[in-house]
GROMACS .gro file of C-alpha atoms in nm:
model
  301
    1MET     CA    1  11.132   8.489   8.096
    2ASN     CA    2  10.909   8.267   7.962
    3VAL     CA    3  10.572   8.214   8.163
    4ILE     CA    4  10.293   8.001   8.033
    5ILE     CA    5   9.931   8.066   8.200
    6THR     CA    6   9.662   7.843   8.206
    7GLY     CA    7   9.389   7.729   8.425
    8LEU     CA    8   9.076   7.937   8.440
    9PRO     CA    9   9.031   8.031   8.100
   10PHE     CA   10   8.854   8.385   8.143
   11PHE     CA   11   9.090   8.508   8.391
   12ALA     CA   12   9.403   8.286   8.250
   13ASN     CA   13   9.365   8.511   7.922
   14LYS     CA   14   9.306   8.828   8.074
   15ILE     CA   15   9.612   8.838   8.275
   16ALA     CA   16   9.812   8.718   8.002
   17ASN     CA   17   9.716   8.976   7.811
   18GLY     CA   18   9.748   9.267   8.038
   19LEU     CA   19  10.092   9.120   8.150
   20SER     CA   20  10.179   9.164   7.795
   21LYS     CA   21  10.112   9.527   7.726
   22PHE     CA   22  10.262   9.579   8.093
   23ASN     CA   23  10.574   9.416   8.067
   24HIS     CA   24  10.768   9.397   7.683
   25GLN     CA   25  11.078   9.257   7.889
   26ASP     CA   26  10.938   8.894   7.925
   27HIS     CA   27  10.661   8.652   7.744
   28TYR     CA   28  10.346   8.545   7.836
   29LYS     CA   29  10.108   8.331   7.670
   30PHE     CA   30   9.762   8.191   7.765
   31VAL     CA   31   9.714   7.799   7.704
   32ASN     CA   32   9.409   7.652   7.726
   33ILE     CA   33   9.391   7.280   7.842
   34ASP     CA   34   9.030   7.223   7.914
   35GLY     CA   35   8.979   7.171   7.546
   36SER     CA   36   9.071   6.880   7.273
   37LEU     CA   37   9.327   6.647   7.262
   38VAL     CA   38   9.534   6.877   7.040
   39ASP     CA   39   9.495   7.147   7.292
   40LYS     CA   40   9.699   6.909   7.565
   41PHE     CA   41   9.959   6.877   7.299
   42ASN     CA   42   9.957   7.227   7.236
   43TYR     CA   43  10.003   7.280   7.618
   44ILE     CA   44  10.298   7.041   7.657
   45ALA     CA   45  10.461   7.186   7.297
   46ASN     CA   46  10.462   7.560   7.507
   47LEU     CA   47  10.564   7.433   7.832
   48VAL     CA   48  10.862   7.282   7.701
   49LYS     CA   49  11.031   7.589   7.580
   50ALA     CA   50  10.848   7.786   7.877
   51ASP     CA   51  11.057   7.930   8.219
   52LEU     CA   52  10.754   7.904   8.455
   53LEU     CA   53  10.395   7.784   8.496
   54TYR     CA   54  10.153   8.008   8.614
   55ILE     CA   55   9.804   7.829   8.704
   56ILE     CA   56   9.479   7.998   8.774
   57GLY     CA   57   9.364   7.787   9.035
   58GLY     CA   58   9.561   7.612   9.256
   59ASP     CA   59   9.551   7.221   9.327
   60ASN     CA   60   9.709   6.978   9.623
   61LYS     CA   61   9.723   6.678   9.366
   62PHE     CA   62   9.883   6.570   9.050
   63GLY     CA   63   9.691   6.586   8.741
   64PHE     CA   64   9.763   6.641   8.397
   65THR     CA   65   9.919   6.997   8.390
   66LEU     CA   66  10.086   6.982   8.716
   67PHE     CA   67  10.258   6.644   8.628
   68PHE     CA   68  10.401   6.792   8.287
   69ALA     CA   69  10.526   7.063   8.464
   70PHE     CA   70  10.700   6.924   8.729
   71LEU     CA   71  10.820   6.591   8.452
   72LEU     CA   72  10.987   6.876   8.292
   73ARG     CA   73  11.136   7.011   8.615
   74LYS     CA   74  10.906   7.405   8.524
   75ARG     CA   75  10.875   7.638   8.811
   76ILE     CA   76  10.493   7.634   8.923
   77VAL     CA   77  10.324   7.941   9.049
   78MET     CA   78   9.939   7.819   9.179
   79HIS     CA   79   9.689   8.113   9.244
   80TRP     CA   80   9.412   8.003   9.473
   81VAL     CA   81   9.093   8.182   9.380
   82GLY     CA   82   8.811   8.014   9.601
   83THR     CA   83   8.628   7.664   9.478
   84ASP     CA   84   8.979   7.539   9.438
   85VAL     CA   85   9.057   7.544   9.828
   86LEU     CA   86   8.735   7.369   9.904
   87VAL     CA   87   8.920   7.083   9.684
   88ALA     CA   88   9.189   7.067   9.836
   89ARG     CA   89   9.016   7.047  10.158
   90GLU     CA   90   8.870   6.711  10.051
   91ASN     CA   91   9.201   6.576   9.895
   92PHE     CA   92   9.388   6.696  10.243
   93GLN     CA   93   9.153   6.526  10.466
   94ALA     CA   94   9.105   6.168  10.250
   95GLY     CA   95   9.470   6.188  10.263
   96LYS     CA   96   9.540   6.236   9.875
   97SER     CA   97   9.724   6.558   9.873
   98SER     CA   98  10.101   6.570   9.749
   99GLN     CA   99  10.290   6.729  10.006
  100PHE     CA  100  10.597   6.711   9.747
  101LEU     CA  101  10.404   6.931   9.485
  102VAL     CA  102  10.279   7.157   9.766
  103LYS     CA  103  10.661   7.229   9.821
  104TYR     CA  104  10.783   7.251   9.501
  105SER     CA  105  10.548   7.500   9.415
  106ARG     CA  106  10.500   7.878   9.506
  107HIS     CA  107  10.173   7.952   9.662
  108LEU     CA  108   9.989   8.285   9.580
  109CYS     CA  109   9.603   8.409   9.733
  110GLU     CA  110   9.370   8.699   9.670
  111ALA     CA  111   9.249   8.741  10.046
  112GLY     CA  112   9.348   8.684  10.395
  113TRP     CA  113   9.064   8.433  10.473
  114ILE     CA  114   9.203   8.202  10.183
  115GLN     CA  115   9.511   8.208  10.306
  116GLN     CA  116   9.399   8.087  10.642
  117GLU     CA  117   9.189   7.792  10.509
  118LEU     CA  118   9.512   7.707  10.301
  119ARG     CA  119   9.729   7.740  10.575
  120GLU     CA  120   9.502   7.507  10.785
  121ILE     CA  121   9.563   7.235  10.523
  122GLY     CA  122   9.952   7.267  10.523
  123ILE     CA  123   9.969   7.500  10.248
  124ASP     CA  124  10.176   7.887  10.284
  125ALA     CA  125  10.032   8.099  10.029
  126LYS     CA  126  10.121   8.502   9.995
  127VAL     CA  127   9.853   8.752   9.953
  128ALA     CA  128   9.905   8.893   9.574
  129GLN     CA  129   9.615   9.043   9.371
  130ILE     CA  130   9.497   8.926   9.062
  131ALA     CA  131   9.208   9.158   8.955
  132CYS     CA  132   9.311   9.467   8.755
  133ILE     CA  133   9.027   9.679   8.761
  134GLU     CA  134   8.959   9.998   8.581
  135LEU     CA  135   8.783  10.300   8.791
  136ALA     CA  136   8.421  10.406   8.595
  137PRO     CA  137   8.439  10.719   8.477
  138GLU     CA  138   8.267  10.989   8.713
  139SER     CA  139   8.058  11.112   8.466
  140GLU     CA  140   7.906  10.725   8.478
  141LEU     CA  141   7.841  10.709   8.842
  142SER     CA  142   7.522  10.851   8.912
  143PHE     CA  143   7.239  10.649   9.071
  144PRO     CA  144   6.934  10.526   8.878
  145ASN     CA  145   6.598  10.686   8.970
  146GLU     CA  146   6.463  10.372   9.146
  147PHE     CA  147   6.650  10.198   9.439
  148SER     CA  148   6.761   9.852   9.298
  149ILE     CA  149   6.937   9.538   9.369
  150LEU     CA  150   7.199   9.314   9.169
  151THR     CA  151   7.329   8.999   9.203
  152TYR     CA  152   7.473   8.700   9.035
  153ILE     CA  153   7.387   8.343   9.082
  154GLY     CA  154   7.564   8.055   8.906
  155ARG     CA  155   7.359   7.807   8.708
  156GLY     CA  156   7.330   7.490   8.882
  157ARG     CA  157   7.469   7.627   9.215
  158GLU     CA  158   7.178   7.825   9.277
  159ASP     CA  159   7.202   7.741   9.635
  160PHE     CA  160   7.591   7.826   9.698
  161TYR     CA  161   7.541   8.150   9.552
  162GLY     CA  162   7.275   8.242   9.808
  163MET     CA  163   6.946   8.218   9.568
  164LYS     CA  164   6.720   8.157   9.916
  165LYS     CA  165   6.880   8.421  10.070
  166ILE     CA  166   6.809   8.638   9.757
  167ILE     CA  167   6.422   8.520   9.797
  168GLU     CA  168   6.376   8.594  10.157
  169ILE     CA  169   6.544   8.943  10.085
  170ALA     CA  170   6.249   8.956   9.813
  171ARG     CA  171   5.993   8.922  10.034
  172THR     CA  172   6.124   9.120  10.339
  173PHE     CA  173   6.131   9.439  10.038
  174PRO     CA  174   5.844   9.354   9.821
  175ASP     CA  175   5.869   9.694   9.671
  176ILE     CA  176   6.261   9.679   9.517
  177ALA     CA  177   6.355   9.525   9.201
  178ILE     CA  178   6.602   9.252   9.214
  179ARG     CA  179   6.768   9.165   8.900
  180VAL     CA  180   6.925   8.836   8.878
  181ILE     CA  181   7.246   8.758   8.639
  182GLY     CA  182   7.362   8.432   8.525
  183ILE     CA  183   7.050   8.237   8.548
  184ASP     CA  184   6.748   8.272   8.340
  185SER     CA  185   6.513   7.992   8.488
  186TYR     CA  186   6.499   7.875   8.861
  187TRP     CA  187   6.485   7.517   8.947
  188SER     CA  188   6.286   7.521   9.253
  189GLU     CA  189   5.890   7.447   9.246
  190GLU     CA  190   5.889   7.759   9.463
  191GLU     CA  191   5.734   8.033   9.318
  192LEU     CA  192   5.959   8.344   9.284
  193PRO     CA  193   5.853   8.665   9.412
  194ALA     CA  194   5.731   8.902   9.131
  195ASN     CA  195   5.992   9.156   9.195
  196ILE     CA  196   6.303   8.886   9.098
  197GLN     CA  197   6.383   8.917   8.771
  198LEU     CA  198   6.603   8.639   8.611
  199VAL     CA  199   6.826   8.802   8.366
  200GLY     CA  200   7.051   8.528   8.211
  201TRP     CA  201   7.398   8.560   8.127
  202VAL     CA  202   7.540   8.891   8.028
  203ASP     CA  203   7.861   8.943   7.879
  204ASP     CA  204   7.869   9.294   7.965
  205THR     CA  205   7.782   9.365   8.315
  206ARG     CA  206   7.865   9.744   8.278
  207GLU     CA  207   7.464   9.838   8.204
  208GLU     CA  208   7.370   9.620   8.530
  209PHE     CA  209   7.579   9.797   8.767
  210LEU     CA  210   7.498  10.134   8.670
  211ARG     CA  211   7.106  10.059   8.692
  212CYS     CA  212   7.151   9.923   9.074
  213VAL     CA  213   7.244  10.067   9.337
  214VAL     CA  214   7.329   9.782   9.577
  215TYR     CA  215   7.498   9.448   9.473
  216LEU     CA  216   7.480   9.124   9.693
  217ARG     CA  217   7.740   8.876   9.665
  218LEU     CA  218   7.610   8.578   9.935
  219THR     CA  219   7.833   8.259   9.816
  220GLU     CA  220   7.887   8.012  10.073
  221HIS     CA  221   8.219   8.016   9.995
  222ASP     CA  222   8.458   8.251   9.819
  223GLY     CA  223   8.783   8.413   9.669
  224LEU     CA  224   8.767   8.772   9.646
  225SER     CA  225   8.513   8.787   9.437
  226PHE     CA  226   8.545   9.005   9.074
  227SER     CA  227   8.196   9.095   9.017
  228VAL     CA  228   8.211   9.258   9.374
  229LEU     CA  229   8.524   9.455   9.258
  230GLU     CA  230   8.346   9.581   8.978
  231ALA     CA  231   8.108   9.681   9.152
  232LEU     CA  232   8.309   9.910   9.385
  233SER     CA  233   8.500  10.029   9.064
  234PHE     CA  234   8.121  10.181   8.971
  235GLY     CA  235   8.051  10.322   9.344
  236ARG     CA  236   7.796  10.083   9.431
  237TYR     CA  237   7.717   9.967   9.771
  238VAL     CA  238   7.812   9.600   9.825
  239GLY     CA  239   7.694   9.341  10.086
  240TYR     CA  240   7.913   9.034  10.104
  241SER     CA  241   7.960   8.700  10.265
  242TYR     CA  242   8.329   8.826  10.374
  243GLU     CA  243   8.515   9.149  10.532
  244VAL     CA  244   8.655   9.351  10.242
  245GLU     CA  245   8.758   9.734  10.219
  246GLY     CA  246   8.437   9.915  10.108
  247VAL     CA  247   8.229   9.664  10.155
  248ARG     CA  248   7.987   9.586  10.410
  249GLN     CA  249   7.984   9.232  10.558
  250VAL     CA  250   7.649   9.039  10.589
  251THR     CA  251   7.627   8.715  10.790
  252ASP     CA  252   7.265   8.668  10.791
  253HIS     CA  253   6.905   8.771  10.743
  254ALA     CA  254   6.904   9.022  10.971
  255SER     CA  255   7.230   9.187  10.909
  256LEU     CA  256   7.129   9.214  10.539
  257VAL     CA  257   6.805   9.345  10.607
  258ASN     CA  258   6.973   9.632  10.800
  259PHE     CA  259   7.213   9.654  10.541
  260ILE     CA  260   6.933   9.729  10.250
  261LYS     CA  261   6.711   9.947  10.473
  262GLU     CA  262   7.021  10.170  10.566
  263HIS     CA  263   7.091  10.229  10.191
  264LEU     CA  264   6.727  10.250  10.132
  265ASN     CA  265   6.666  10.505  10.370
  266ASN     CA  266   6.954  10.713  10.264
  267PHE     CA  267   6.888  10.710   9.880
  268ARG     CA  268   6.499  10.792   9.948
  269ARG     CA  269   6.638  11.095  10.154
  270GLY     CA  270   6.870  11.180   9.855
  271ALA     CA  271   7.134  11.158  10.145
  272LEU     CA  272   7.287  10.855   9.922
  273ALA     CA  273   7.650  10.949   9.795
  274ILE     CA  274   7.836  10.728   9.549
  275ASN     CA  275   8.051  10.442   9.754
  276GLU     CA  276   8.411  10.626   9.770
  277LEU     CA  277   8.531  10.416  10.004
  278GLY     CA  278   8.506  10.139   9.794
  279ARG     CA  279   8.635  10.322   9.461
  280ASN     CA  280   8.966  10.430   9.662
  281ALA     CA  281   9.002  10.060   9.782
  282ILE     CA  282   9.009   9.957   9.419
  283GLN     CA  283   9.248  10.251   9.308
  284GLN     CA  284   9.478  10.151   9.585
  285TYR     CA  285   9.463   9.780   9.545
  286HIS     CA  286   9.345   9.679   9.189
  287GLY     CA  287   9.532   9.961   8.959
  288GLU     CA  288   9.721   9.813   8.677
  289TYR     CA  289  10.080   9.894   8.805
  290LYS     CA  290   9.977   9.733   9.143
  291VAL     CA  291   9.851   9.427   9.004
  292TYR     CA  292  10.117   9.340   8.745
  293SER     CA  293  10.372   9.459   8.920
  294GLY     CA  294  10.321   9.240   9.178
  295LEU     CA  295  10.256   8.932   8.984
  296ILE     CA  296  10.600   8.977   8.808
  297SER     CA  297  10.779   9.022   9.118
  298GLU     CA  298  10.617   8.682   9.268
  299PHE     CA  299  10.773   8.502   8.947
  300ARG     CA  300  11.148   8.566   8.997
  301PHE     CA  301  11.236   8.296   9.221
   0.00000   0.00000   0.00000
């Protein structure tokens, strides 16, 4: 089987490489369609020879990528990952979605809440994991000497990623260092608390996870965040907008404060152990065999 993988470049390329190493029987190739006109011609040329298009990021409306896949009668598998669901909902509410495309394609998603949101707009998706996470070795898991918090904020979408909530927490806990990766400046005229450090973009987040005790992901909407899974692989404690095994769901400022207080108090008493529940969840659901064999089985329809 010849599979073309496209969509979100970081994940599509990573999955293409992972599947290629895991399964030598089939052929997997990442093709970027977000670049030049040459990239688009390259996509069509590869698609002609493909049996299946696997696209990271779903859509319920025909665009360039899906139009040519359908025109060439290729099987299509969409993996919905978060923001794409919001766009699809807008299309559905505006009467711009294609039910023909929806029924023609096979749909996957990472989490039960995404599955439910898709069901509400007429898309039946199966939960299948996409993130293959390697557990950090136990020798690296010890907590730092000082309690600290890590979070990620996307540039240009600071409110969506919960920056105002992070500022509130910084003011509530002025003695806790909070490192923010993703942005190196903040557009608001509001002065940032002194305990917030804007780190900017980080290519390798390993050191950032090792130097924190708690990771926060306070987005307005999300798929199953890769960074949340990474934090769990390092045995860190995670406060998240959603309910996930090994994670504490925090839905408002009060629950967030309680979450931090609990772990801060245990840390100061020397009673905070590594988050083994989170690491066990990674091992159970996000190991190489589990993820890649699951995807391959979904391709064979």
